[in-house]
mmCIF file of C-alpha atoms in Angstrom:
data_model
loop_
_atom_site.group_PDB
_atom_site.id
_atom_site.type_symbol
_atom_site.label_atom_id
_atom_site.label_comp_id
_atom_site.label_asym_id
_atom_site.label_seq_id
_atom_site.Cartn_x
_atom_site.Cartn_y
_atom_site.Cartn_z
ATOM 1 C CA UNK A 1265 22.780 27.053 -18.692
ATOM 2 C CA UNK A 1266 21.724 23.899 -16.533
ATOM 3 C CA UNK A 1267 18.666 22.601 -16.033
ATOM 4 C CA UNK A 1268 18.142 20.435 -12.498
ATOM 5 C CA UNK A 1269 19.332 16.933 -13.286
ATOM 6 C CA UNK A 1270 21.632 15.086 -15.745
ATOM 7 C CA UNK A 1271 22.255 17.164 -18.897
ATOM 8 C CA UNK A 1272 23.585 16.563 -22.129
ATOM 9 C CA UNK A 1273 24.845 19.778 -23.903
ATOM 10 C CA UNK A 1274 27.422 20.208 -27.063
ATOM 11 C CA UNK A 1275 27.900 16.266 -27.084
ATOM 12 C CA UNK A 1276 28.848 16.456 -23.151
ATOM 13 C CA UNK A 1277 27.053 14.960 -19.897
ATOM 14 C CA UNK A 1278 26.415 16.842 -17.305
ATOM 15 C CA UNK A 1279 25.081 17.017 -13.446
ATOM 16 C CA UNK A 1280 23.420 20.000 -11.922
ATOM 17 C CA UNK A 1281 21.668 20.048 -8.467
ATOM 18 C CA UNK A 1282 20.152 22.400 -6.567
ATOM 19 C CA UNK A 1283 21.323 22.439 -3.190
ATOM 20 C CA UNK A 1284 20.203 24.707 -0.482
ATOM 21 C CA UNK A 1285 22.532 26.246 1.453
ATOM 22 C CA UNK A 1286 25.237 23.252 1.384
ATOM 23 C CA UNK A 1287 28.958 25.091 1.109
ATOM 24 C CA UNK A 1288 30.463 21.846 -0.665
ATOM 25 C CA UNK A 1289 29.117 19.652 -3.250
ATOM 26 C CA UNK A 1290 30.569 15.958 -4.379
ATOM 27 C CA UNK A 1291 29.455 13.550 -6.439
ATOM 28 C CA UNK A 1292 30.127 9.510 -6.993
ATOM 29 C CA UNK A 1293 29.996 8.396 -10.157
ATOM 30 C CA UNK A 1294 30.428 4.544 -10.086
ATOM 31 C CA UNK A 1295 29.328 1.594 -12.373
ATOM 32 C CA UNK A 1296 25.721 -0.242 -11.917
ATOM 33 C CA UNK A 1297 25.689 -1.848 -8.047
ATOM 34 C CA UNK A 1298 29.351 -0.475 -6.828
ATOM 35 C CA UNK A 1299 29.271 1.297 -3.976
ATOM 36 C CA UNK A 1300 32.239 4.496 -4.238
ATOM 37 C CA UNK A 1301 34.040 5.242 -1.822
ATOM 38 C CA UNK A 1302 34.238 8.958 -0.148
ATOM 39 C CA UNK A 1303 37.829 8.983 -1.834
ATOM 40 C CA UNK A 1304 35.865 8.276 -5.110
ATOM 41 C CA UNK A 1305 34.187 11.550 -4.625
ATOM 42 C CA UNK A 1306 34.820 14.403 -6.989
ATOM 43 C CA UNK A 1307 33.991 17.849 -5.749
ATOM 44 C CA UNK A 1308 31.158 20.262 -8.003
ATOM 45 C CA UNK A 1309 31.553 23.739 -8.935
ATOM 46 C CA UNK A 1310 29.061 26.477 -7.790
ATOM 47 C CA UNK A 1311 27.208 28.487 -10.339
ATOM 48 C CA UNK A 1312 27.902 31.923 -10.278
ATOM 49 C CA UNK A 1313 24.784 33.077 -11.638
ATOM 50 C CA UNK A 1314 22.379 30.346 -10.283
ATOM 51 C CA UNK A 1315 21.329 30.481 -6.257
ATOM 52 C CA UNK A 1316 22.612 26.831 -4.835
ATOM 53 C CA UNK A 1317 23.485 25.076 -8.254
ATOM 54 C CA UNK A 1318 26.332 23.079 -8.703
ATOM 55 C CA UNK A 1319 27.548 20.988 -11.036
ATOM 56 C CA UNK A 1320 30.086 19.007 -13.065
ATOM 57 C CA UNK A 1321 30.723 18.008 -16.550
ATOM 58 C CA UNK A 1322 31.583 14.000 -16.726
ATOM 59 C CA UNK A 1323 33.578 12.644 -19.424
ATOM 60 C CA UNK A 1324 32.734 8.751 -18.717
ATOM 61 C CA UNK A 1325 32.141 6.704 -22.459
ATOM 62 C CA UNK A 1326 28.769 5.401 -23.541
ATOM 63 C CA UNK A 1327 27.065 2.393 -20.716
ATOM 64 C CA UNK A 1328 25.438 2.090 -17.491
ATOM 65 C CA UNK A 1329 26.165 4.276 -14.650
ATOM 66 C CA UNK A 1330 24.773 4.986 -10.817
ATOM 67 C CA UNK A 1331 25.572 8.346 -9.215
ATOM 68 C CA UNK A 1332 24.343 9.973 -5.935
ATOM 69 C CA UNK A 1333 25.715 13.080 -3.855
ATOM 70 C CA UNK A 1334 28.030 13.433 -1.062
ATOM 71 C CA UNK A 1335 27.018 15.937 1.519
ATOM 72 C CA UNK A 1336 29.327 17.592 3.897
ATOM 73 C CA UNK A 1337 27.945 15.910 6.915
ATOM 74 C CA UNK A 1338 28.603 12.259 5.358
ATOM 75 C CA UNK A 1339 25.213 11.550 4.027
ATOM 76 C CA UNK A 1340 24.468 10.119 0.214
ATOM 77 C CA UNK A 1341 21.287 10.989 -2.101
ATOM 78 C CA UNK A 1342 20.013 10.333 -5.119
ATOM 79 C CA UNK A 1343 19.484 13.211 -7.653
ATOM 80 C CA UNK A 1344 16.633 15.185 -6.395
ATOM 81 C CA UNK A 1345 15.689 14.603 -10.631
ATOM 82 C CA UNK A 1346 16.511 10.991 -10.758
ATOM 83 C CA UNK A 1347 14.094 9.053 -13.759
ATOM 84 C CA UNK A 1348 15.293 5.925 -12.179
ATOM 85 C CA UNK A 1349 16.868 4.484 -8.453
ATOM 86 C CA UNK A 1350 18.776 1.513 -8.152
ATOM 87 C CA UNK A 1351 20.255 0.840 -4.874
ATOM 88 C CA UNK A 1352 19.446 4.136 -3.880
ATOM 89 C CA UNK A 1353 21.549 5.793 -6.575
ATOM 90 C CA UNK A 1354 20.165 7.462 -9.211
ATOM 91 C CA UNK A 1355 20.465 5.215 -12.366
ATOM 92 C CA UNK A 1356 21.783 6.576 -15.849
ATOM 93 C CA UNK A 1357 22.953 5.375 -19.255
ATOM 94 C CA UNK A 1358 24.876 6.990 -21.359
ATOM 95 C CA UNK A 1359 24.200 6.099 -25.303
ATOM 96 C CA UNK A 1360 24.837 7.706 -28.591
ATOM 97 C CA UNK A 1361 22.797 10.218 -28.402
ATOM 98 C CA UNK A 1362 23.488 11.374 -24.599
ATOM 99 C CA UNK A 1363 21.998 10.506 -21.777
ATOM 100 C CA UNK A 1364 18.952 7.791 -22.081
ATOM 101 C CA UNK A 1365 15.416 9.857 -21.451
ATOM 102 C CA UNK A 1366 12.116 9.351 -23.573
ATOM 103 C CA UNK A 1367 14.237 10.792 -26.724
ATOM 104 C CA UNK A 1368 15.380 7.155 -27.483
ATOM 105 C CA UNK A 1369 12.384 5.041 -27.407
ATOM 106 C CA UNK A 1370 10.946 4.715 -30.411
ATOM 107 C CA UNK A 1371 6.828 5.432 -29.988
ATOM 108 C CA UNK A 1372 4.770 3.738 -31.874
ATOM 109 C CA UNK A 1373 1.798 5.733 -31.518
ATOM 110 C CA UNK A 1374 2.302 9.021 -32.484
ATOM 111 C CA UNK A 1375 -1.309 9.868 -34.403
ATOM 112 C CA UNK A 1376 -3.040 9.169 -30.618
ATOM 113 C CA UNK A 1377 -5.752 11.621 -30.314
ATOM 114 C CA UNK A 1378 -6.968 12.541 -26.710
ATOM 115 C CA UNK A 1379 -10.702 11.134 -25.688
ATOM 116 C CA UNK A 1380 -12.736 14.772 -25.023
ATOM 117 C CA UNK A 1381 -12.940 15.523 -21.375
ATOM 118 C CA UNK A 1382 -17.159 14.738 -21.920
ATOM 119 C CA UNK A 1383 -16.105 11.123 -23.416
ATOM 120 C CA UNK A 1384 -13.673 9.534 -20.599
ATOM 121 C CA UNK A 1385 -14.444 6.536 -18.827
ATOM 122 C CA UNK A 1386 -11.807 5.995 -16.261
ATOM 123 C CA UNK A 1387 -10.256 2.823 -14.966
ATOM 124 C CA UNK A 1388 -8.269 3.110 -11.420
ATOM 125 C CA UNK A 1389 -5.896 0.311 -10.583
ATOM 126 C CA UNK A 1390 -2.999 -0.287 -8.529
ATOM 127 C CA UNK A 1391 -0.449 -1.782 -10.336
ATOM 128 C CA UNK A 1392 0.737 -4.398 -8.010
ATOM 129 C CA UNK A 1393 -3.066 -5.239 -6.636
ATOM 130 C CA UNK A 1394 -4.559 -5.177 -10.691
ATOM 131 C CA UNK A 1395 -1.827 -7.051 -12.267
ATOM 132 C CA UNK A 1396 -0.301 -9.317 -9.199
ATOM 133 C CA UNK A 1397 -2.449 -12.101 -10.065
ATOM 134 C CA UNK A 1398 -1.893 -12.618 -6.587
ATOM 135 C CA UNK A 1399 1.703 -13.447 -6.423
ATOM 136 C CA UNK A 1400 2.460 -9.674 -5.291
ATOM 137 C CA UNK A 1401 4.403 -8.778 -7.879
ATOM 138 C CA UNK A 1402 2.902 -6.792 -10.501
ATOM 139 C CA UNK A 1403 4.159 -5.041 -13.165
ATOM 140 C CA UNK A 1404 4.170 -2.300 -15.825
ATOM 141 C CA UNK A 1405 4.522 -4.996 -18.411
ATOM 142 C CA UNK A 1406 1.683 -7.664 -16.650
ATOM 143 C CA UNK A 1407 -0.847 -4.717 -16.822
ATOM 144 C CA UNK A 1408 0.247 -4.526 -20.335
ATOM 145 C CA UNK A 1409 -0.544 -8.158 -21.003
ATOM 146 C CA UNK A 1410 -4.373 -7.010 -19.526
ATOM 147 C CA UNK A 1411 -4.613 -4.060 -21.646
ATOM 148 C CA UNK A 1412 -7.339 -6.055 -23.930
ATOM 149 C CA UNK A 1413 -9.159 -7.176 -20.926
ATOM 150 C CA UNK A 1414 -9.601 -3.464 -20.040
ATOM 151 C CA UNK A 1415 -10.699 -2.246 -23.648
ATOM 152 C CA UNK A 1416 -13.443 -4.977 -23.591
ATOM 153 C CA UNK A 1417 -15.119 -3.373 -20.500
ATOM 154 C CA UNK A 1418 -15.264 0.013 -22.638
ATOM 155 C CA UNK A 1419 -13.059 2.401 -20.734
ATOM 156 C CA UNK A 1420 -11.031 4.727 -22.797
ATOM 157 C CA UNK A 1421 -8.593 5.275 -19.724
ATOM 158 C CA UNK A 1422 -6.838 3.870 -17.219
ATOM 159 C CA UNK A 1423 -5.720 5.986 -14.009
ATOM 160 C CA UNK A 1424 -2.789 4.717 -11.799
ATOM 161 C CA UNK A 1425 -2.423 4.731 -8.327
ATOM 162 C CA UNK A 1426 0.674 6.628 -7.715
ATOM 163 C CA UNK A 1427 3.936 4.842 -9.300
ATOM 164 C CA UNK A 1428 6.299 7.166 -8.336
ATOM 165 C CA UNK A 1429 8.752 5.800 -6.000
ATOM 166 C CA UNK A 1430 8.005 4.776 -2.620
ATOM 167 C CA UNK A 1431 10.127 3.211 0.445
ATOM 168 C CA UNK A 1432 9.695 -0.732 1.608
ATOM 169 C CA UNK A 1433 8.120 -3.329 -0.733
ATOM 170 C CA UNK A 1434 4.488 -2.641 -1.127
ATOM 171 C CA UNK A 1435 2.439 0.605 -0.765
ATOM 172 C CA UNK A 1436 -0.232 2.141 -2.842
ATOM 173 C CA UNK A 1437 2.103 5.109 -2.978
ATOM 174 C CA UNK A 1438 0.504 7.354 -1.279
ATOM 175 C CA UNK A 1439 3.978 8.083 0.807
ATOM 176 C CA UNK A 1440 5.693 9.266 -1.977
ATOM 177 C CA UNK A 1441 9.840 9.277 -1.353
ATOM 178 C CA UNK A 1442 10.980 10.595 -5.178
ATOM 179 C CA UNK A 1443 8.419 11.836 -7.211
ATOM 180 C CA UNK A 1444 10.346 12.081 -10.687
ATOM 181 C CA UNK A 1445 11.186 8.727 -10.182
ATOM 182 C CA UNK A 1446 9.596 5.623 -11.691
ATOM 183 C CA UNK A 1447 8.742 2.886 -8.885
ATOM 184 C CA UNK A 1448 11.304 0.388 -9.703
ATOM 185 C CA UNK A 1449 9.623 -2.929 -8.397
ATOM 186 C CA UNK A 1450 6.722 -1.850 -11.066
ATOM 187 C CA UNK A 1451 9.412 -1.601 -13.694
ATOM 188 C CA UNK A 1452 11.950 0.822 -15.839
ATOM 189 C CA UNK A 1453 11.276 4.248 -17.186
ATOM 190 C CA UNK A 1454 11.080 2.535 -20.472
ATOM 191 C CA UNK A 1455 8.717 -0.218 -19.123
ATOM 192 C CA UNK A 1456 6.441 2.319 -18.102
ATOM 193 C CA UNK A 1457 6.828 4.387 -22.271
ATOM 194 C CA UNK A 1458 5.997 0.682 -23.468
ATOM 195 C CA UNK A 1459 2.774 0.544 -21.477
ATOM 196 C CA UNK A 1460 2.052 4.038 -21.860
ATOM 197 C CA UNK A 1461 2.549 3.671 -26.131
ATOM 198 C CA UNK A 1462 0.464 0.435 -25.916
ATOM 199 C CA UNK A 1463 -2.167 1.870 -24.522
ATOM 200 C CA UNK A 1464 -2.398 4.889 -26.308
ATOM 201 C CA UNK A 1465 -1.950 2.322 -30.092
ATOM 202 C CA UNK A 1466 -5.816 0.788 -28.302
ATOM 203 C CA UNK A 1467 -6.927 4.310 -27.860
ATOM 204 C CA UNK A 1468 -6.702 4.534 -23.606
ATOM 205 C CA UNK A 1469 -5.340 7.302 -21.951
ATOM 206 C CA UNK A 1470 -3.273 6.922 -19.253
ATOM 207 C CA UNK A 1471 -3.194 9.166 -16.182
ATOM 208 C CA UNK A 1472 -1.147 9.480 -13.101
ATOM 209 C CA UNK A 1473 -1.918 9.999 -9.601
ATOM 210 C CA UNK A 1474 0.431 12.571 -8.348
ATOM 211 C CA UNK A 1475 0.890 13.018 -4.599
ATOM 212 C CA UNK A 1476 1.827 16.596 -4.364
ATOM 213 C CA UNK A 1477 1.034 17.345 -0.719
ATOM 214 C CA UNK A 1478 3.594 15.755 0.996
ATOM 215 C CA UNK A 1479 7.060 13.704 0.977
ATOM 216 C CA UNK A 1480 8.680 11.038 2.974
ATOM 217 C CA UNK A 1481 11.456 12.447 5.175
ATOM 218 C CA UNK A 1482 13.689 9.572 3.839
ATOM 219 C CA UNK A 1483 13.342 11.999 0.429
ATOM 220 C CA UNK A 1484 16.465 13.723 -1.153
ATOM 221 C CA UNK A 1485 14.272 16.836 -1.094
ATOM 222 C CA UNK A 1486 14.601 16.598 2.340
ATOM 223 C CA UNK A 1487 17.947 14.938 2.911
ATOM 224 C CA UNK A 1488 19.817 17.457 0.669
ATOM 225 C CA UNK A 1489 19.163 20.295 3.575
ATOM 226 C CA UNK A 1490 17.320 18.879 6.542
ATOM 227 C CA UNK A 1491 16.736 22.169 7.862
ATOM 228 C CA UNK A 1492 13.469 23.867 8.392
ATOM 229 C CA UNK A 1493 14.921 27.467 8.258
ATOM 230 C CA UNK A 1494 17.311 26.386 5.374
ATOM 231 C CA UNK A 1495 14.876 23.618 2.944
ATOM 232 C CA UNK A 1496 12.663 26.322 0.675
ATOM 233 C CA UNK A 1497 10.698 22.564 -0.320
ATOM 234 C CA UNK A 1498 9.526 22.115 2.994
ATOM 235 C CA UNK A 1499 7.898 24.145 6.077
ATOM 236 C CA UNK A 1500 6.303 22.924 9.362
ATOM 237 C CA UNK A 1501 2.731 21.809 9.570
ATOM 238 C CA UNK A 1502 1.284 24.401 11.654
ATOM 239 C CA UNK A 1503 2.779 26.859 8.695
ATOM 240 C CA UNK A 1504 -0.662 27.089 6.752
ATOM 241 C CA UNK A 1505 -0.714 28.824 3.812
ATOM 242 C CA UNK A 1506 -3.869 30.446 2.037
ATOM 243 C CA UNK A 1507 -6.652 28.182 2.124
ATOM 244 C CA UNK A 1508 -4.961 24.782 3.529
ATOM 245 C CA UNK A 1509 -6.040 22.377 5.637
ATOM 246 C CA UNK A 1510 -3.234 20.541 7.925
ATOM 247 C CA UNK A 1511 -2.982 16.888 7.263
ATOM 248 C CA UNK A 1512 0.365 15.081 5.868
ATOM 249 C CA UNK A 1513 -0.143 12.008 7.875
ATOM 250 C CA UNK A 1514 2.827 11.926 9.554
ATOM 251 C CA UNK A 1515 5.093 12.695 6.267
ATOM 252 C CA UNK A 1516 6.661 16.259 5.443
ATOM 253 C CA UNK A 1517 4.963 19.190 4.448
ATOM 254 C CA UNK A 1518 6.015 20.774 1.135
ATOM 255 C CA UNK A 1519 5.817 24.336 0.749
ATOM 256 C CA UNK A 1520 3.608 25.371 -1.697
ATOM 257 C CA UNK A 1521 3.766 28.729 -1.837
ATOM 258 C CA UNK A 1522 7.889 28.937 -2.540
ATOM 259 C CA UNK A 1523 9.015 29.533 -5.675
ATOM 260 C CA UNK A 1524 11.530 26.648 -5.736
ATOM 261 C CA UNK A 1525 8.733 24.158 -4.821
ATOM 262 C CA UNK A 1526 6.639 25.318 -7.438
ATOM 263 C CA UNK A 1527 9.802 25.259 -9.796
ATOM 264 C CA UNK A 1528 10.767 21.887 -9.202
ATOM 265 C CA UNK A 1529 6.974 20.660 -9.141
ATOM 266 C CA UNK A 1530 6.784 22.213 -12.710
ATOM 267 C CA UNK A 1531 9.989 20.530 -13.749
ATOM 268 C CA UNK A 1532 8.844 16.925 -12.453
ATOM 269 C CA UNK A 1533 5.251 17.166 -13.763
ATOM 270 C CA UNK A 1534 7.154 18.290 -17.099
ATOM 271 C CA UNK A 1535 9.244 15.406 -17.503
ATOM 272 C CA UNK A 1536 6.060 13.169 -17.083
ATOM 273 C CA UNK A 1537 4.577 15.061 -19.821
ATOM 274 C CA UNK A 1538 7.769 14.906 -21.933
ATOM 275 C CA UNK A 1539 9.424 12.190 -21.773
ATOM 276 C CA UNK A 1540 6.837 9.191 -20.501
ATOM 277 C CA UNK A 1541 3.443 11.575 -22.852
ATOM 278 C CA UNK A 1542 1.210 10.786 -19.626
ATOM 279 C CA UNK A 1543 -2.440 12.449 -20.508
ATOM 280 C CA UNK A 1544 -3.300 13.615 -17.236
ATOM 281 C CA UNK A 1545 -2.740 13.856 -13.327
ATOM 282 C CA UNK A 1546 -4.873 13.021 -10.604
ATOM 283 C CA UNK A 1547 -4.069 15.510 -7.689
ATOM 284 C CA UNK A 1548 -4.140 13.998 -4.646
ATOM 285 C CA UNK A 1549 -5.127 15.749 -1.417
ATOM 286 C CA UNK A 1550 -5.960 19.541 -2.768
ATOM 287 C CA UNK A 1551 -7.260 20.976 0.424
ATOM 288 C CA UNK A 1552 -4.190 20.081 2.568
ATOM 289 C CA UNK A 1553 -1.961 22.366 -0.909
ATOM 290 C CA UNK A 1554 -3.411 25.469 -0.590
ATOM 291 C CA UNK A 1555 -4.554 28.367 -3.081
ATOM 292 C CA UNK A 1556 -4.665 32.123 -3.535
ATOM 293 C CA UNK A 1557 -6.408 34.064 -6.270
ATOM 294 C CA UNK A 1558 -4.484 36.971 -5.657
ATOM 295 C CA UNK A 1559 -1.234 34.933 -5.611
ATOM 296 C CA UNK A 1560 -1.807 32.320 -8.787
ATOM 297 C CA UNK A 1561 1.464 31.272 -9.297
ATOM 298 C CA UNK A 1562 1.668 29.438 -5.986
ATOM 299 C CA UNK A 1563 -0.610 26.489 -4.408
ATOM 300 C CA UNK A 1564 -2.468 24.786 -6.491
ATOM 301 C CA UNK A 1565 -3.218 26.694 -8.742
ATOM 302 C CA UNK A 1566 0.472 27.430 -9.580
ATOM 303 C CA UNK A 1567 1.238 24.119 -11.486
ATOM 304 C CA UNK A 1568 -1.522 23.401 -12.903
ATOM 305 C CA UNK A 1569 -1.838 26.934 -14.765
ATOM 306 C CA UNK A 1570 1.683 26.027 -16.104
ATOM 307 C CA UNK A 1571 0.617 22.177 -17.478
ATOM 308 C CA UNK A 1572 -2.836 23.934 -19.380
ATOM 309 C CA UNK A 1573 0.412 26.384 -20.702
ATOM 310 C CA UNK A 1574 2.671 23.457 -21.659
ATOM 311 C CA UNK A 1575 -0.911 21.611 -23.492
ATOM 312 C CA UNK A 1576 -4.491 22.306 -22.824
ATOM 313 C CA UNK A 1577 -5.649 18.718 -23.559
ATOM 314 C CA UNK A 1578 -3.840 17.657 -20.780
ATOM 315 C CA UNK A 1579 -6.199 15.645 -18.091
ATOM 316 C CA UNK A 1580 -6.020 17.567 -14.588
ATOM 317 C CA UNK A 1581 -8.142 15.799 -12.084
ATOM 318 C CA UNK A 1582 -8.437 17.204 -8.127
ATOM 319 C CA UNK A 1583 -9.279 15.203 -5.111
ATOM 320 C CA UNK A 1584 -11.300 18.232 -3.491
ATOM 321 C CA UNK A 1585 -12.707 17.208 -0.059
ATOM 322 C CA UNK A 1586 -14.993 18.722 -0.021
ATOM 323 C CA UNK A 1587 -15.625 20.041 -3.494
ATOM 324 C CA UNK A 1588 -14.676 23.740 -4.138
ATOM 325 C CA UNK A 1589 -17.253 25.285 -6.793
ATOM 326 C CA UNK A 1590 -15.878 29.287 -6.249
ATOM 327 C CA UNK A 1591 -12.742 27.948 -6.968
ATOM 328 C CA UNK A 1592 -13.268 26.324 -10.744
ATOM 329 C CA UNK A 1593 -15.618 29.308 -11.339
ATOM 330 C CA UNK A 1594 -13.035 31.734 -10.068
ATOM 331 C CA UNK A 1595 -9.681 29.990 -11.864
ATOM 332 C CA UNK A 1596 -7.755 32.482 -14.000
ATOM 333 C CA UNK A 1597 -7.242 28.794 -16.182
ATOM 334 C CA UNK A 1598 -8.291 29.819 -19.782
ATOM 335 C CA UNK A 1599 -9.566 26.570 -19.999
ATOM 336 C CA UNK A 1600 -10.889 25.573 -16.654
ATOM 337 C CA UNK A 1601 -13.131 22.631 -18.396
ATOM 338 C CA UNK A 1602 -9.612 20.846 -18.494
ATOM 339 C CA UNK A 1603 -9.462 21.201 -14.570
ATOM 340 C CA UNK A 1604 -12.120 18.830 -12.563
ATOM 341 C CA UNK A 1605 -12.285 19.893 -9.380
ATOM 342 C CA UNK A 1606 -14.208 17.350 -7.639
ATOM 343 C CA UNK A 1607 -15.262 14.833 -4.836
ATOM 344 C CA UNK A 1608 -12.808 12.429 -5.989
ATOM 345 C CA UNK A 1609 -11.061 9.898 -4.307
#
């Protein structure tokens, strides 16, 4: 019935989160920079048919709402499917038409055609660094203001360093904390559709850099089951799977070859797709994820089979070190001309 997330079915909002082995679920529901209190919390009911699930039907009237879960053991997290954190809370409105995802912004660009694969000239920037100016602030809607500046150089699209969001104040992103989530300081979900439709109305794709290999222990991944032997997302780093190299710099380790991990990397990469139409991913780190031809629904090759499913014009970029031809040759992709594996960095 539920997907992962905040759900609107039959005119009614919803919360469902996975939660590994946790024998009580609460949520706090509270109003845009309020704090609830534990006494605020209202308790979830477990799926019957759905391992770990809970959830709750809300009845709160159209605005702006924060919500985050209440463990057993005292500690708060955002939804593990949060499009936007505020204050650590996972950020919601509530509008006419249910809960506010890419269904109510208005694009502007809807004829966009794709550049072919043999056409693309790509652009990496860093939000913050490109668009700063130097003040150390940049934004979604500052690199908007430089989209002209970019078409005049002849580039057809522009790849960002990870925006996803990250702990602290500045970071290239490469120490992912929520990976559904939009990097606030950059901007709001619908900051980033506004540069993503402006591009695309000057012909420039845009594509993401998606840090896949590992996760900040400060994650709700993590925090909803910190428990080796009870998180399916995560395993320790001397737990190498097919074809992986150690190396998570110090961060968690996700599990690549667990079906929930691959579920919930499928659901994220999904919503990017959906909801914010990004053209393509940059894959950061694909020797440390791990790959099995015998196994292709996990590793590597496990997601991105199910993006060339969702659309085949989809971008799908690999940094390969070093480069892997058996691999592209060997993909059971129908389209493996869509997947660059490649010394990329």
């Amino acid at each position: 019935m539920f997907r992962w997330g905040p759900n609107w079915i039959d005119e009614t909002m919803y919360l469902a989160v996975y939660a590994p082995a946790q024998p009580v679920m609460k949520v706090i529901v509270t109003s845009p920079g309020v704090s609830g209190e534990e006494s605020d919390a209202v308790v979830m009911k477990k799926d019957p048919d759905l391992l770990d699930t809970w959830w709750i039907e809300l009845d709160q009237p159209q605005g702006q709402y924060e919500y985050e879960y209440l463990l057993i053991n005292g500690s708060r997290i955002a939804d593990p499917l949060s499009r936007r954190l505020t204050n650590g809370r996972t950020r919601i409105e509530i509008g006419p038409g249910g809960i506010s995802t890419a269904d109510d912004y208005q694009w502007q660009s809807a004829d966009y055609v794709r550049p072919s694969l043999d056409t693309l000239i790509i652009y990496e920037l860093h939000v913050d660094d490109f668009a700063a100016q130097g003040n150390g602030q940049g934004r979604f809607e500052d690199v908007i203001a430089r989209l002209d500046h970019l078409k005049a150089t002849g580039i057809n699209a522009i790849e960002l360093l990870p925006i996803t969001d990250f702990p602290g104040t500045h970071s290239w992103g490469y120490d992912p904390n929520l990976m559904s989530a939009v990097e606030s300081r950059y901007g709001t979900p619908e900051d980033l559709k506004v540069l993503v439709d402006q591009a695309h109305s000057m012909g420039i794709a845009v594509i993401m850099d998606m840090v896949w290999n590992h996760i900040r222990s400060s994650s709700p991944i993590w925090e909803i089951q910190p428990d080796y032997n009870l998180n399916p997302y995560i395993k320790q780093h001397d737990q190498l799977n097919p074809n992986e190299t150690e190396g998570s710099w110090g961060m968690l380790d996700w599990d690549h070859f667990n079906s929930k991990t691959i579920e919930y990397i499928n659901a994220v990469n999904k919503i990017w797709i959906d909801e914010y139409k990004i053209d393509g991913f940059r894959f950061d780190a694909t020797r440390m994820i791990g790959w099995q031809m015998s196994q292709p629904e996990y590793g590597i090759l496990g997601w991105t089979s199910t993006i060339e499913e969702l659309d085949p014009t989809i971008y799908q970029i690999a940094e390969h070190l070093p480069s892997d031809p058996w691999l592209v040759d060997n993909s059971p992709l129908t389209q493996p001309g869509m997947i660059v594996f490649m010394m990329f960095s």
